[in-house]
mmCIF file of C-alpha atoms in Angstrom:
data_model
loop_
_atom_site.group_PDB
_atom_site.id
_atom_site.type_symbol
_atom_site.label_atom_id
_atom_site.label_comp_id
_atom_site.label_asym_id
_atom_site.label_seq_id
_atom_site.Cartn_x
_atom_site.Cartn_y
_atom_site.Cartn_z
ATOM 1 C CA MET T 28 6.737 52.879 -125.707
ATOM 2 C CA LEU T 29 8.910 52.506 -128.809
ATOM 3 C CA ALA T 30 12.555 51.494 -129.195
ATOM 4 C CA THR T 31 14.541 51.664 -132.421
ATOM 5 C CA ALA T 32 17.524 49.622 -133.609
ATOM 6 C CA GLU T 33 19.119 51.255 -136.622
ATOM 7 C CA SER T 34 22.008 50.407 -138.864
ATOM 8 C CA CYS T 35 21.765 52.010 -142.320
ATOM 9 C CA THR T 36 19.715 54.974 -141.072
ATOM 10 C CA GLY T 37 22.169 55.853 -138.304
ATOM 11 C CA GLY T 38 19.524 57.232 -135.948
ATOM 12 C CA LEU T 39 17.229 58.957 -138.462
ATOM 13 C CA ILE T 40 14.186 57.002 -137.260
ATOM 14 C CA ALA T 41 14.838 58.037 -133.657
ATOM 15 C CA ALA T 42 15.402 61.619 -134.819
ATOM 16 C CA ALA T 43 12.109 61.647 -136.738
ATOM 17 C CA CYS T 44 10.313 60.398 -133.634
ATOM 18 C CA THR T 45 11.918 62.866 -131.271
ATOM 19 C CA ASP T 46 11.263 65.758 -133.670
ATOM 20 C CA LEU T 47 7.665 65.498 -132.483
ATOM 21 C CA ALA T 48 6.658 67.422 -129.380
ATOM 22 C CA GLY T 49 5.519 65.045 -126.661
ATOM 23 C CA SER T 50 7.523 62.105 -127.980
ATOM 24 C CA SER T 51 8.931 61.519 -124.496
ATOM 25 C CA ASN T 52 5.512 60.019 -123.736
ATOM 26 C CA TRP T 53 6.017 57.191 -126.229
ATOM 27 C CA PHE T 54 9.659 57.063 -127.420
ATOM 28 C CA GLU T 55 11.759 55.011 -124.996
ATOM 29 C CA ARG T 56 15.212 54.727 -126.629
ATOM 30 C CA GLY T 57 17.187 54.238 -129.791
ATOM 31 C CA PHE T 58 20.144 52.011 -130.574
ATOM 32 C CA VAL T 59 22.445 52.994 -133.435
ATOM 33 C CA THR T 60 24.175 49.729 -134.267
ATOM 34 C CA TYR T 61 26.024 50.549 -137.450
ATOM 35 C CA SER T 62 28.828 48.038 -136.925
ATOM 36 C CA ASN T 63 28.403 44.300 -136.539
ATOM 37 C CA ALA T 64 30.120 44.548 -133.138
ATOM 38 C CA ALA T 65 27.490 47.071 -131.994
ATOM 39 C CA LYS T 66 24.694 44.745 -133.113
ATOM 40 C CA THR T 67 26.212 42.038 -130.935
ATOM 41 C CA GLU T 68 27.226 44.161 -127.939
ATOM 42 C CA LEU T 69 24.116 46.364 -127.663
ATOM 43 C CA LEU T 70 21.369 44.104 -129.007
ATOM 44 C CA GLY T 71 22.702 40.608 -128.378
ATOM 45 C CA VAL T 72 22.734 39.592 -132.058
ATOM 46 C CA ASP T 73 24.719 36.355 -132.325
ATOM 47 C CA THR T 74 27.934 36.845 -134.324
ATOM 48 C CA ALA T 75 27.380 33.458 -135.969
ATOM 49 C CA LEU T 76 24.061 34.742 -137.318
ATOM 50 C CA ILE T 77 25.798 37.746 -138.889
ATOM 51 C CA GLU T 78 28.584 35.573 -140.311
ATOM 52 C CA ARG T 79 26.121 33.042 -141.738
ATOM 53 C CA HIS T 80 23.573 35.440 -143.276
ATOM 54 C CA GLY T 81 25.306 38.836 -143.429
ATOM 55 C CA ALA T 82 24.293 41.976 -141.565
ATOM 56 C CA VAL T 83 21.691 42.807 -144.223
ATOM 57 C CA SER T 84 19.386 39.833 -143.793
ATOM 58 C CA GLU T 85 16.088 38.756 -142.334
ATOM 59 C CA PRO T 86 17.560 36.698 -139.471
ATOM 60 C CA VAL T 87 19.737 39.623 -138.373
ATOM 61 C CA VAL T 88 16.997 42.248 -138.529
ATOM 62 C CA ARG T 89 14.660 39.976 -136.577
ATOM 63 C CA ALA T 90 17.364 39.510 -133.932
ATOM 64 C CA MET T 91 17.943 43.275 -133.862
ATOM 65 C CA ALA T 92 14.247 43.973 -133.274
ATOM 66 C CA ALA T 93 14.016 41.307 -130.578
ATOM 67 C CA GLY T 94 17.199 42.633 -128.983
ATOM 68 C CA ALA T 95 15.908 46.208 -128.933
ATOM 69 C CA LEU T 96 12.755 45.013 -127.207
ATOM 70 C CA ALA T 97 14.707 42.914 -124.702
ATOM 71 C CA HIS T 98 17.215 45.673 -123.913
ATOM 72 C CA SER T 99 14.636 48.410 -123.359
ATOM 73 C CA HIS T 100 11.405 49.127 -121.520
ATOM 74 C CA ALA T 101 9.487 49.484 -124.793
ATOM 75 C CA GLN T 102 6.424 47.528 -125.872
ATOM 76 C CA VAL T 103 7.350 47.713 -129.559
ATOM 77 C CA ALA T 104 10.627 47.915 -131.453
ATOM 78 C CA VAL T 105 11.556 48.626 -135.042
ATOM 79 C CA ALA T 106 14.887 47.597 -136.577
ATOM 80 C CA VAL T 107 16.470 48.341 -139.953
ATOM 81 C CA THR T 108 19.579 47.111 -141.717
ATOM 82 C CA GLY T 109 20.414 47.724 -145.338
ATOM 83 C CA VAL T 110 22.674 48.916 -148.116
ATOM 84 C CA ALA T 111 22.183 52.661 -148.539
ATOM 85 C CA GLY T 112 25.007 53.094 -151.060
ATOM 86 C CA PRO T 113 26.507 54.370 -153.140
ATOM 87 C CA SER T 114 28.832 51.391 -152.642
ATOM 88 C CA GLY T 115 28.545 48.165 -150.684
ATOM 89 C CA GLY T 116 25.954 46.450 -152.830
ATOM 90 C CA SER T 117 26.210 43.011 -154.381
ATOM 91 C CA PRO T 118 24.152 41.065 -156.925
ATOM 92 C CA GLU T 119 22.314 39.373 -154.018
ATOM 93 C CA LYS T 120 21.930 42.592 -152.004
ATOM 94 C CA PRO T 121 22.060 45.582 -154.347
ATOM 95 C CA VAL T 122 22.174 49.173 -153.154
ATOM 96 C CA GLY T 123 18.700 50.076 -151.905
ATOM 97 C CA THR T 124 18.060 46.706 -150.215
ATOM 98 C CA VAL T 125 16.712 47.239 -146.703
ATOM 99 C CA TRP T 126 15.443 44.666 -144.214
ATOM 100 C CA PHE T 127 12.861 45.788 -141.653
ATOM 101 C CA GLY T 128 11.884 44.108 -138.419
ATOM 102 C CA TRP T 129 9.186 45.004 -135.914
ATOM 103 C CA ALA T 130 8.822 43.216 -132.588
ATOM 104 C CA TRP T 131 6.314 43.353 -129.762
ATOM 105 C CA PRO T 132 5.594 40.955 -126.911
ATOM 106 C CA GLY T 133 4.427 37.738 -128.514
ATOM 107 C CA GLY T 134 4.895 38.862 -132.101
ATOM 108 C CA GLN T 135 7.259 39.863 -134.844
ATOM 109 C CA HIS T 136 7.096 40.913 -138.490
ATOM 110 C CA SER T 137 9.862 41.360 -141.035
ATOM 111 C CA GLU T 138 10.089 42.299 -144.678
ATOM 112 C CA VAL T 139 12.538 43.474 -147.303
ATOM 113 C CA CYS T 140 12.199 46.524 -149.531
ATOM 114 C CA HIS T 141 14.247 47.745 -152.470
ATOM 115 C CA PHE T 142 14.437 51.519 -152.766
ATOM 116 C CA ASP T 143 15.707 53.591 -155.683
ATOM 117 C CA GLY T 144 17.762 56.729 -155.497
ATOM 118 C CA ASP T 145 20.915 57.968 -153.866
ATOM 119 C CA ARG T 146 22.017 57.338 -150.285
ATOM 120 C CA ALA T 147 19.814 60.088 -148.850
ATOM 121 C CA ALA T 148 16.765 58.865 -150.776
ATOM 122 C CA VAL T 149 17.245 55.265 -149.589
ATOM 123 C CA ARG T 150 17.661 56.356 -145.974
ATOM 124 C CA HIS T 151 14.621 58.645 -146.031
ATOM 125 C CA ALA T 152 12.466 55.997 -147.713
ATOM 126 C CA THR T 153 13.578 53.592 -144.990
ATOM 127 C CA VAL T 154 12.474 55.987 -142.244
ATOM 128 C CA ARG T 155 9.088 56.507 -143.903
ATOM 129 C CA HIS T 156 8.461 52.806 -144.356
ATOM 130 C CA ALA T 157 9.544 51.902 -140.817
ATOM 131 C CA LEU T 158 7.249 54.469 -139.243
ATOM 132 C CA THR T 159 4.325 53.904 -141.601
ATOM 133 C CA TRP T 160 4.215 50.194 -140.803
ATOM 134 C CA LEU T 161 4.068 51.035 -137.084
ATOM 135 C CA THR T 162 0.677 52.651 -137.693
ATOM 136 C CA THR T 163 -0.665 49.244 -138.796
ATOM 137 C CA LEU T 164 0.858 47.277 -135.913
ATOM 138 C CA PRO T 165 -1.515 44.508 -134.818
ATOM 139 C CA VAL T 166 -1.176 45.192 -131.068
#
């Protein structure tokens, strides 16, 4: 079973999963945690972690993935947090920066990607990357 924890995609990963007939056999739930408060309240992400590293960071996405796993009945979780644009970027985290986290019992993987294009392009590239990596999951 899969759980999703999404910020910048606002539920697009869950929507892509549930677009598939039969997804109720493997999709458990999705968390849309767009605000920092939602990340804390729904996934248990420590506010100090967000304050120290920012919402778009490796420590936060790893905590989001772990939180989605802990707050669901899933065996694997994927989390994303990023800057989809057109505003909100910075020199350290420009528009198109997206952190990914995948978690499963006893394991976790995270990585950052930088996507080009407008807001829609960044969000769709994020969905593709999140789901593609799941096909290589080492469990």
